[in-house]
PDB file of C-alpha atoms in Angstrom:
ATOM      1  CA  UNK A   1       0.387   0.008  -0.003  1.00 40.00           C
ATOM      2  CA  UNK A   2       1.194   3.449  -0.374  1.00 47.00           C
ATOM      3  CA  UNK A   3       1.613   5.614   2.534  1.00 58.00           C
ATOM      4  CA  UNK A   4       1.392   9.368   1.246  1.00 78.00           C
ATOM      5  CA  UNK A   5       3.095  12.347   3.654  1.00 87.00           C
ATOM      6  CA  UNK A   6       2.000  15.837   3.860  1.00 93.00           C
ATOM      7  CA  UNK A   7       4.193  18.166   4.724  1.00 95.00           C
ATOM      8  CA  UNK A   8       3.794  21.451   4.934  1.00 97.00           C
ATOM      9  CA  UNK A   9       5.012  24.443   2.352  1.00 98.00           C
ATOM     10  CA  UNK A  10       5.229  27.899   2.173  1.00 98.00           C
ATOM     11  CA  UNK A  11       6.167  30.378  -0.862  1.00 98.00           C
ATOM     12  CA  UNK A  12       7.968  33.785   0.124  1.00 97.00           C
ATOM     13  CA  UNK A  13       8.183  36.988  -1.305  1.00 96.00           C
ATOM     14  CA  UNK A  14      12.083  37.736  -0.817  1.00 95.00           C
ATOM     15  CA  UNK A  15      13.115  41.162  -1.028  1.00 93.00           C
ATOM     16  CA  UNK A  16      10.103  42.331  -1.368  1.00 90.00           C
ATOM     17  CA  UNK A  17       8.376  45.900  -0.335  1.00 80.00           C
ATOM     18  CA  UNK A  18       4.994  44.266  -1.483  1.00 87.00           C
ATOM     19  CA  UNK A  19       3.589  40.715  -2.007  1.00 90.00           C
ATOM     20  CA  UNK A  20       3.715  40.380  -5.550  1.00 92.00           C
ATOM     21  CA  UNK A  21       7.374  41.676  -5.893  1.00 91.00           C
ATOM     22  CA  UNK A  22      10.287  40.568  -5.154  1.00 92.00           C
ATOM     23  CA  UNK A  23      11.194  37.132  -6.100  1.00 95.00           C
ATOM     24  CA  UNK A  24       8.999  34.128  -5.032  1.00 96.00           C
ATOM     25  CA  UNK A  25      10.731  31.359  -3.231  1.00 97.00           C
ATOM     26  CA  UNK A  26       8.917  28.310  -1.467  1.00 98.00           C
ATOM     27  CA  UNK A  27      10.435  26.752   2.004  1.00 98.00           C
ATOM     28  CA  UNK A  28       9.850  23.356   3.150  1.00 98.00           C
ATOM     29  CA  UNK A  29      11.028  22.549   6.496  1.00 98.00           C
ATOM     30  CA  UNK A  30      11.327  18.916   7.479  1.00 97.00           C
ATOM     31  CA  UNK A  31      11.855  16.250   9.828  1.00 95.00           C
ATOM     32  CA  UNK A  32      13.875  14.335   7.900  1.00 95.00           C
ATOM     33  CA  UNK A  33      16.085  14.688   4.757  1.00 97.00           C
ATOM     34  CA  UNK A  34      13.920  13.189   1.695  1.00 96.00           C
ATOM     35  CA  UNK A  35      16.217  11.610  -1.410  1.00 95.00           C
ATOM     36  CA  UNK A  36      17.408  13.950  -3.367  1.00 97.00           C
ATOM     37  CA  UNK A  37      15.516  13.306  -6.332  1.00 96.00           C
ATOM     38  CA  UNK A  38      12.644  13.974  -4.611  1.00 95.00           C
ATOM     39  CA  UNK A  39      13.812  17.313  -3.804  1.00 97.00           C
ATOM     40  CA  UNK A  40      14.657  17.737  -7.067  1.00 97.00           C
ATOM     41  CA  UNK A  41      11.723  17.156  -8.181  1.00 96.00           C
ATOM     42  CA  UNK A  42       9.259  18.853  -6.133  1.00 97.00           C
ATOM     43  CA  UNK A  43      11.306  22.050  -7.178  1.00 97.00           C
ATOM     44  CA  UNK A  44      10.530  21.408 -10.520  1.00 96.00           C
ATOM     45  CA  UNK A  45       7.018  20.834 -10.115  1.00 96.00           C
ATOM     46  CA  UNK A  46       7.138  24.178  -7.417  1.00 96.00           C
ATOM     47  CA  UNK A  47       8.485  25.670 -10.652  1.00 95.00           C
ATOM     48  CA  UNK A  48      10.352  28.517  -8.786  1.00 95.00           C
ATOM     49  CA  UNK A  49      13.196  30.320  -9.227  1.00 91.00           C
ATOM     50  CA  UNK A  50      14.441  28.135  -5.508  1.00 95.00           C
ATOM     51  CA  UNK A  51      13.075  25.540  -3.424  1.00 98.00           C
ATOM     52  CA  UNK A  52      14.586  25.542   0.242  1.00 98.00           C
ATOM     53  CA  UNK A  53      14.310  22.717   2.462  1.00 98.00           C
ATOM     54  CA  UNK A  54      15.432  22.558   6.339  1.00 98.00           C
ATOM     55  CA  UNK A  55      16.154  20.142   8.853  1.00 98.00           C
ATOM     56  CA  UNK A  56      17.228  20.767  12.358  1.00 96.00           C
ATOM     57  CA  UNK A  57      20.554  18.867  12.595  1.00 95.00           C
ATOM     58  CA  UNK A  58      21.383  18.101  16.678  1.00 92.00           C
ATOM     59  CA  UNK A  59      19.714  21.115  17.036  1.00 91.00           C
ATOM     60  CA  UNK A  60      21.658  23.351  14.074  1.00 95.00           C
ATOM     61  CA  UNK A  61      19.044  24.053  10.858  1.00 97.00           C
ATOM     62  CA  UNK A  62      20.684  22.736   7.554  1.00 98.00           C
ATOM     63  CA  UNK A  63      19.602  24.532   4.278  1.00 98.00           C
ATOM     64  CA  UNK A  64      19.544  23.054   0.549  1.00 98.00           C
ATOM     65  CA  UNK A  65      18.272  25.550  -2.712  1.00 98.00           C
ATOM     66  CA  UNK A  66      16.769  24.135  -5.336  1.00 97.00           C
ATOM     67  CA  UNK A  67      16.503  25.162  -8.899  1.00 93.00           C
ATOM     68  CA  UNK A  68      14.154  23.627 -11.423  1.00 93.00           C
ATOM     69  CA  UNK A  69      16.997  22.025 -12.233  1.00 91.00           C
ATOM     70  CA  UNK A  70      19.547  21.669  -9.809  1.00 92.00           C
ATOM     71  CA  UNK A  71      20.885  21.838  -6.330  1.00 95.00           C
ATOM     72  CA  UNK A  72      22.630  25.414  -6.101  1.00 94.00           C
ATOM     73  CA  UNK A  73      25.703  26.416  -3.146  1.00 94.00           C
ATOM     74  CA  UNK A  74      24.672  29.509  -2.367  1.00 94.00           C
ATOM     75  CA  UNK A  75      20.744  31.199  -2.621  1.00 95.00           C
ATOM     76  CA  UNK A  76      20.240  34.828  -0.623  1.00 95.00           C
ATOM     77  CA  UNK A  77      16.253  35.384  -1.418  1.00 95.00           C
ATOM     78  CA  UNK A  78      15.201  31.224  -0.108  1.00 97.00           C
ATOM     79  CA  UNK A  79      17.446  31.738   2.670  1.00 98.00           C
ATOM     80  CA  UNK A  80      16.058  35.458   3.362  1.00 97.00           C
ATOM     81  CA  UNK A  81      12.156  33.616   3.224  1.00 98.00           C
ATOM     82  CA  UNK A  82      13.468  31.007   5.446  1.00 98.00           C
ATOM     83  CA  UNK A  83      14.246  32.846   7.806  1.00 98.00           C
ATOM     84  CA  UNK A  84      10.803  34.807   7.427  1.00 97.00           C
ATOM     85  CA  UNK A  85       9.162  31.756   7.722  1.00 98.00           C
ATOM     86  CA  UNK A  86      10.680  30.290  10.847  1.00 97.00           C
ATOM     87  CA  UNK A  87      10.404  33.477  13.099  1.00 96.00           C
ATOM     88  CA  UNK A  88       7.216  34.397  11.649  1.00 95.00           C
ATOM     89  CA  UNK A  89       5.323  31.318  11.299  1.00 95.00           C
ATOM     90  CA  UNK A  90       7.555  28.974  13.453  1.00 95.00           C
ATOM     91  CA  UNK A  91       8.143  31.142  16.647  1.00 90.00           C
ATOM     92  CA  UNK A  92      11.722  30.778  16.370  1.00 94.00           C
ATOM     93  CA  UNK A  93      12.502  32.652  19.343  1.00 91.00           C
ATOM     94  CA  UNK A  94      15.010  35.395  19.650  1.00 90.00           C
ATOM     95  CA  UNK A  95      16.271  37.939  16.793  1.00 93.00           C
ATOM     96  CA  UNK A  96      18.615  35.571  14.533  1.00 96.00           C
ATOM     97  CA  UNK A  97      19.338  32.397  13.137  1.00 97.00           C
ATOM     98  CA  UNK A  98      21.638  30.548  11.580  1.00 97.00           C
ATOM     99  CA  UNK A  99      21.464  28.266   8.743  1.00 98.00           C
ATOM    100  CA  UNK A 100      24.372  25.790   7.920  1.00 98.00           C
ATOM    101  CA  UNK A 101      25.138  25.191   4.721  1.00 97.00           C
ATOM    102  CA  UNK A 102      27.231  24.349   1.558  1.00 96.00           C
ATOM    103  CA  UNK A 103      28.779  27.605   1.624  1.00 94.00           C
ATOM    104  CA  UNK A 104      29.141  28.149   5.240  1.00 95.00           C
ATOM    105  CA  UNK A 105      27.543  29.004   8.159  1.00 96.00           C
ATOM    106  CA  UNK A 106      25.280  31.822   7.190  1.00 97.00           C
ATOM    107  CA  UNK A 107      23.343  33.793   9.962  1.00 97.00           C
ATOM    108  CA  UNK A 108      20.008  35.930   9.450  1.00 98.00           C
ATOM    109  CA  UNK A 109      19.350  38.902  12.067  1.00 97.00           C
ATOM    110  CA  UNK A 110      16.095  39.909  12.182  1.00 96.00           C
ATOM    111  CA  UNK A 111      16.102  43.844  12.781  1.00 92.00           C
ATOM    112  CA  UNK A 112      13.387  46.171  14.801  1.00 86.00           C
ATOM    113  CA  UNK A 113      11.590  47.120  11.423  1.00 87.00           C
ATOM    114  CA  UNK A 114      11.301  44.034  10.233  1.00 83.00           C
ATOM    115  CA  UNK A 115      13.556  43.342   7.859  1.00 94.00           C
ATOM    116  CA  UNK A 116      15.939  41.454   7.379  1.00 97.00           C
ATOM    117  CA  UNK A 117      20.110  41.039   6.957  1.00 97.00           C
ATOM    118  CA  UNK A 118      21.302  38.186   5.709  1.00 98.00           C
ATOM    119  CA  UNK A 119      25.440  38.123   6.837  1.00 97.00           C
ATOM    120  CA  UNK A 120      27.050  36.275   3.692  1.00 96.00           C
ATOM    121  CA  UNK A 121      30.547  35.263   1.961  1.00 95.00           C
ATOM    122  CA  UNK A 122      32.491  37.843   0.052  1.00 96.00           C
ATOM    123  CA  UNK A 123      32.712  36.522  -3.466  1.00 96.00           C
ATOM    124  CA  UNK A 124      34.838  38.859  -4.507  1.00 96.00           C
ATOM    125  CA  UNK A 125      35.095  39.237  -8.585  1.00 97.00           C
ATOM    126  CA  UNK A 126      38.246  38.960 -11.086  1.00 97.00           C
ATOM    127  CA  UNK A 127      38.979  39.936 -14.191  1.00 96.00           C
ATOM    128  CA  UNK A 128      37.336  36.936 -16.696  1.00 94.00           C
ATOM    129  CA  UNK A 129      41.226  36.275 -18.922  1.00 90.00           C
ATOM    130  CA  UNK A 130      39.159  33.430 -21.106  1.00 87.00           C
ATOM    131  CA  UNK A 131      37.279  33.981 -24.793  1.00 89.00           C
ATOM    132  CA  UNK A 132      33.706  35.963 -23.915  1.00 91.00           C
ATOM    133  CA  UNK A 133      32.594  36.815 -27.925  1.00 91.00           C
ATOM    134  CA  UNK A 134      29.974  34.030 -26.878  1.00 92.00           C
ATOM    135  CA  UNK A 135      28.600  34.959 -23.518  1.00 94.00           C
ATOM    136  CA  UNK A 136      28.583  38.730 -24.874  1.00 94.00           C
ATOM    137  CA  UNK A 137      26.658  37.934 -28.344  1.00 94.00           C
ATOM    138  CA  UNK A 138      23.661  36.148 -26.268  1.00 95.00           C
ATOM    139  CA  UNK A 139      22.758  39.014 -24.162  1.00 95.00           C
ATOM    140  CA  UNK A 140      23.297  41.281 -27.295  1.00 92.00           C
ATOM    141  CA  UNK A 141      25.657  43.811 -25.771  1.00 89.00           C
ATOM    142  CA  UNK A 142      28.658  44.893 -26.547  1.00 80.00           C
ATOM    143  CA  UNK A 143      32.506  44.392 -25.935  1.00 70.00           C
ATOM    144  CA  UNK A 144      32.087  45.844 -21.734  1.00 78.00           C
ATOM    145  CA  UNK A 145      34.241  44.225 -19.361  1.00 91.00           C
ATOM    146  CA  UNK A 146      33.400  40.777 -18.324  1.00 96.00           C
ATOM    147  CA  UNK A 147      34.312  39.207 -14.503  1.00 97.00           C
ATOM    148  CA  UNK A 148      34.027  36.193 -12.969  1.00 96.00           C
ATOM    149  CA  UNK A 149      32.655  35.046  -9.250  1.00 96.00           C
ATOM    150  CA  UNK A 150      32.717  32.351  -7.351  1.00 94.00           C
ATOM    151  CA  UNK A 151      29.802  30.700  -9.505  1.00 93.00           C
ATOM    152  CA  UNK A 152      28.925  33.675 -11.746  1.00 96.00           C
ATOM    153  CA  UNK A 153      30.096  35.768 -14.860  1.00 97.00           C
ATOM    154  CA  UNK A 154      29.436  39.352 -14.731  1.00 97.00           C
ATOM    155  CA  UNK A 155      29.235  41.798 -16.849  1.00 97.00           C
ATOM    156  CA  UNK A 156      29.962  45.596 -16.322  1.00 97.00           C
ATOM    157  CA  UNK A 157      27.309  48.136 -18.184  1.00 96.00           C
ATOM    158  CA  UNK A 158      27.846  52.145 -18.205  1.00 95.00           C
ATOM    159  CA  UNK A 159      24.369  52.566 -18.241  1.00 95.00           C
ATOM    160  CA  UNK A 160      21.212  51.749 -16.269  1.00 97.00           C
ATOM    161  CA  UNK A 161      18.979  51.703 -19.471  1.00 96.00           C
ATOM    162  CA  UNK A 162      21.935  48.812 -21.370  1.00 95.00           C
ATOM    163  CA  UNK A 163      20.460  47.018 -17.992  1.00 96.00           C
ATOM    164  CA  UNK A 164      17.033  47.560 -18.410  1.00 96.00           C
ATOM    165  CA  UNK A 165      16.917  47.611 -22.429  1.00 95.00           C
ATOM    166  CA  UNK A 166      18.579  43.874 -22.693  1.00 94.00           C
ATOM    167  CA  UNK A 167      16.904  40.451 -24.046  1.00 95.00           C
ATOM    168  CA  UNK A 168      19.175  37.867 -23.574  1.00 96.00           C
ATOM    169  CA  UNK A 169      19.252  34.596 -26.350  1.00 97.00           C
ATOM    170  CA  UNK A 170      18.149  32.242 -23.846  1.00 97.00           C
ATOM    171  CA  UNK A 171      19.634  29.085 -25.547  1.00 96.00           C
ATOM    172  CA  UNK A 172      22.686  31.119 -26.376  1.00 96.00           C
ATOM    173  CA  UNK A 173      23.072  31.730 -22.757  1.00 96.00           C
ATOM    174  CA  UNK A 174      22.050  28.208 -21.409  1.00 94.00           C
ATOM    175  CA  UNK A 175      25.700  27.230 -23.310  1.00 93.00           C
ATOM    176  CA  UNK A 176      28.424  29.438 -21.858  1.00 90.00           C
ATOM    177  CA  UNK A 177      28.404  27.521 -18.108  1.00 86.00           C
ATOM    178  CA  UNK A 178      29.053  28.621 -14.747  1.00 87.00           C
ATOM    179  CA  UNK A 179      25.918  29.138 -12.545  1.00 91.00           C
ATOM    180  CA  UNK A 180      24.320  32.295 -14.217  1.00 95.00           C
ATOM    181  CA  UNK A 181      24.900  35.818 -15.697  1.00 97.00           C
ATOM    182  CA  UNK A 182      25.367  39.169 -13.825  1.00 97.00           C
ATOM    183  CA  UNK A 183      24.498  42.157 -16.233  1.00 97.00           C
ATOM    184  CA  UNK A 184      25.127  45.901 -13.754  1.00 97.00           C
ATOM    185  CA  UNK A 185      25.672  49.350 -14.359  1.00 97.00           C
ATOM    186  CA  UNK A 186      25.072  52.555 -12.438  1.00 98.00           C
ATOM    187  CA  UNK A 187      21.722  53.132 -10.901  1.00 98.00           C
ATOM    188  CA  UNK A 188      19.586  56.052 -11.826  1.00 98.00           C
ATOM    189  CA  UNK A 189      18.236  56.327  -7.717  1.00 97.00           C
ATOM    190  CA  UNK A 190      20.119  53.817  -5.973  1.00 98.00           C
ATOM    191  CA  UNK A 191      24.547  53.009  -6.228  1.00 98.00           C
ATOM    192  CA  UNK A 192      23.477  50.142  -8.681  1.00 98.00           C
ATOM    193  CA  UNK A 193      21.317  48.319 -10.957  1.00 98.00           C
ATOM    194  CA  UNK A 194      21.036  44.828 -12.123  1.00 98.00           C
ATOM    195  CA  UNK A 195      19.921  41.491 -13.797  1.00 97.00           C
ATOM    196  CA  UNK A 196      20.688  37.998 -13.602  1.00 97.00           C
ATOM    197  CA  UNK A 197      19.761  35.006 -16.459  1.00 97.00           C
ATOM    198  CA  UNK A 198      20.705  31.566 -14.943  1.00 94.00           C
ATOM    199  CA  UNK A 199      18.219  29.178 -17.997  1.00 94.00           C
ATOM    200  CA  UNK A 200      22.238  26.908 -16.910  1.00 92.00           C
ATOM    201  CA  UNK A 201      20.206  26.112 -13.943  1.00 89.00           C
ATOM    202  CA  UNK A 202      16.652  26.224 -15.208  1.00 88.00           C
ATOM    203  CA  UNK A 203      16.276  29.959 -14.604  1.00 91.00           C
ATOM    204  CA  UNK A 204      16.176  32.741 -17.488  1.00 95.00           C
ATOM    205  CA  UNK A 205      15.837  35.714 -15.690  1.00 95.00           C
ATOM    206  CA  UNK A 206      15.710  35.523 -11.500  1.00 93.00           C
ATOM    207  CA  UNK A 207      13.494  38.152 -10.513  1.00 93.00           C
ATOM    208  CA  UNK A 208      16.076  39.349  -7.198  1.00 94.00           C
ATOM    209  CA  UNK A 209      19.254  37.826  -6.301  1.00 94.00           C
ATOM    210  CA  UNK A 210      20.805  37.869  -2.811  1.00 94.00           C
ATOM    211  CA  UNK A 211      23.871  35.369  -3.286  1.00 94.00           C
ATOM    212  CA  UNK A 212      25.425  37.503  -6.905  1.00 96.00           C
ATOM    213  CA  UNK A 213      25.209  40.879  -4.842  1.00 97.00           C
ATOM    214  CA  UNK A 214      27.673  38.970  -2.636  1.00 97.00           C
ATOM    215  CA  UNK A 215      29.819  39.475  -6.219  1.00 98.00           C
ATOM    216  CA  UNK A 216      28.521  42.560  -6.546  1.00 98.00           C
ATOM    217  CA  UNK A 217      28.698  44.583  -3.512  1.00 98.00           C
ATOM    218  CA  UNK A 218      32.556  44.358  -3.210  1.00 98.00           C
ATOM    219  CA  UNK A 219      32.358  45.214  -7.415  1.00 98.00           C
ATOM    220  CA  UNK A 220      30.774  48.525  -6.733  1.00 98.00           C
ATOM    221  CA  UNK A 221      32.254  49.359  -3.015  1.00 98.00           C
ATOM    222  CA  UNK A 222      35.664  49.549  -4.713  1.00 97.00           C
ATOM    223  CA  UNK A 223      34.529  51.097  -7.634  1.00 97.00           C
ATOM    224  CA  UNK A 224      32.454  54.022  -5.642  1.00 98.00           C
ATOM    225  CA  UNK A 225      34.713  54.112  -2.162  1.00 98.00           C
ATOM    226  CA  UNK A 226      31.651  53.333  -0.014  1.00 97.00           C
ATOM    227  CA  UNK A 227      30.960  50.251   2.374  1.00 97.00           C
ATOM    228  CA  UNK A 228      27.122  50.928   2.381  1.00 98.00           C
ATOM    229  CA  UNK A 229      25.097  50.974  -0.599  1.00 98.00           C
ATOM    230  CA  UNK A 230      22.184  50.623  -2.359  1.00 98.00           C
ATOM    231  CA  UNK A 231      20.437  48.262  -4.827  1.00 97.00           C
ATOM    232  CA  UNK A 232      17.477  47.663  -7.330  1.00 96.00           C
ATOM    233  CA  UNK A 233      17.577  44.533  -9.392  1.00 96.00           C
ATOM    234  CA  UNK A 234      15.739  45.703 -12.768  1.00 96.00           C
ATOM    235  CA  UNK A 235      13.650  42.474 -13.289  1.00 92.00           C
ATOM    236  CA  UNK A 236       9.675  42.421 -13.948  1.00 91.00           C
ATOM    237  CA  UNK A 237       8.770  42.068 -10.244  1.00 91.00           C
ATOM    238  CA  UNK A 238      11.531  43.991  -9.167  1.00 87.00           C
ATOM    239  CA  UNK A 239      12.912  43.834  -5.839  1.00 89.00           C
ATOM    240  CA  UNK A 240      15.151  46.604  -3.880  1.00 91.00           C
ATOM    241  CA  UNK A 241      18.686  45.550  -1.543  1.00 94.00           C
ATOM    242  CA  UNK A 242      20.388  47.714   1.220  1.00 96.00           C
ATOM    243  CA  UNK A 243      23.861  46.160   1.121  1.00 98.00           C
ATOM    244  CA  UNK A 244      26.852  46.444   3.169  1.00 98.00           C
ATOM    245  CA  UNK A 245      30.099  45.960   2.701  1.00 98.00           C
ATOM    246  CA  UNK A 246      32.311  44.521   5.793  1.00 96.00           C
ATOM    247  CA  UNK A 247      35.568  42.679   5.938  1.00 93.00           C
ATOM    248  CA  UNK A 248      34.856  39.238   5.027  1.00 93.00           C
ATOM    249  CA  UNK A 249      31.489  39.840   4.756  1.00 96.00           C
ATOM    250  CA  UNK A 250      28.473  41.210   2.393  1.00 98.00           C
ATOM    251  CA  UNK A 251      25.337  41.987   4.762  1.00 98.00           C
ATOM    252  CA  UNK A 252      22.116  42.149   2.470  1.00 97.00           C
ATOM    253  CA  UNK A 253      18.877  43.450   4.341  1.00 97.00           C
ATOM    254  CA  UNK A 254      15.759  43.135   2.323  1.00 95.00           C
ATOM    255  CA  UNK A 255      11.826  42.403   3.690  1.00 94.00           C
ATOM    256  CA  UNK A 256       9.573  39.209   2.417  1.00 95.00           C
ATOM    257  CA  UNK A 257       5.886  38.189   2.698  1.00 95.00           C
ATOM    258  CA  UNK A 258       4.490  35.654   3.183  1.00 97.00           C
ATOM    259  CA  UNK A 259       2.467  34.959   0.242  1.00 96.00           C
ATOM    260  CA  UNK A 260       1.107  31.252   0.538  1.00 97.00           C
ATOM    261  CA  UNK A 261       0.419  28.349   3.370  1.00 97.00           C
ATOM    262  CA  UNK A 262       0.102  24.827   2.102  1.00 97.00           C
ATOM    263  CA  UNK A 263       0.650  20.955   2.372  1.00 95.00           C
ATOM    264  CA  UNK A 264       2.375  19.087  -0.071  1.00 94.00           C
ATOM    265  CA  UNK A 265       1.972  15.186  -0.369  1.00 90.00           C
ATOM    266  CA  UNK A 266       5.363  12.580  -1.383  1.00 85.00           C
ATOM    267  CA  UNK A 267       4.616   8.753  -1.709  1.00 70.00           C
TER     268      UNK A 267
END
């Protein structure tokens, strides 16, 4: 006889000033890990940029993130969403929570204004020394400075309008390797703007990408000569982030709103 298990699931709009903005993530607290292939199927079924699974391992939370196509080593918005659920729905006490992950220990702090601050490892981009012609052609932009981060390529454009107008060929972009591609430029009303494309892992365009800002922040901090920066990701949904460079860490602050509470069923 097939035994079906019902488990809780939440959907949260992260880095969102209001519902229906920011980046939606599914949050799935577990008592024990599901098989990897089941978690991957659930992420594909959810069809959101990220689904986070969290298990309490001997008093310490461990978090894993899955896109519809692959497990990833770091995700900002789904970590923010997970912290929001633990604080607002699951009765977590105190003003901070820590998640063990493939990228080390990630701390999240709840602020007095209800916002959350992610404490993530810095990912300083370095000049890309390979051949970037195919990448730039796939993005549909002219030759510009290209960098490489731990996970992604980063292309710096001269002005916000070029970021807004970019129209990538996603099939071609999916062949360029890495997790994804960041494009960025100085902002008109914030310090910098960006967009993030990741067809390599099943996401044509991510609405708001916290992990990309671990690379964007040190780049713009050095270029602008400041450690506190305001940022906006220019996707259709859009999202606002406040970033701080602090030694070898990047602090990323944003809001989160619960959109849905429900259950999913596994056999």
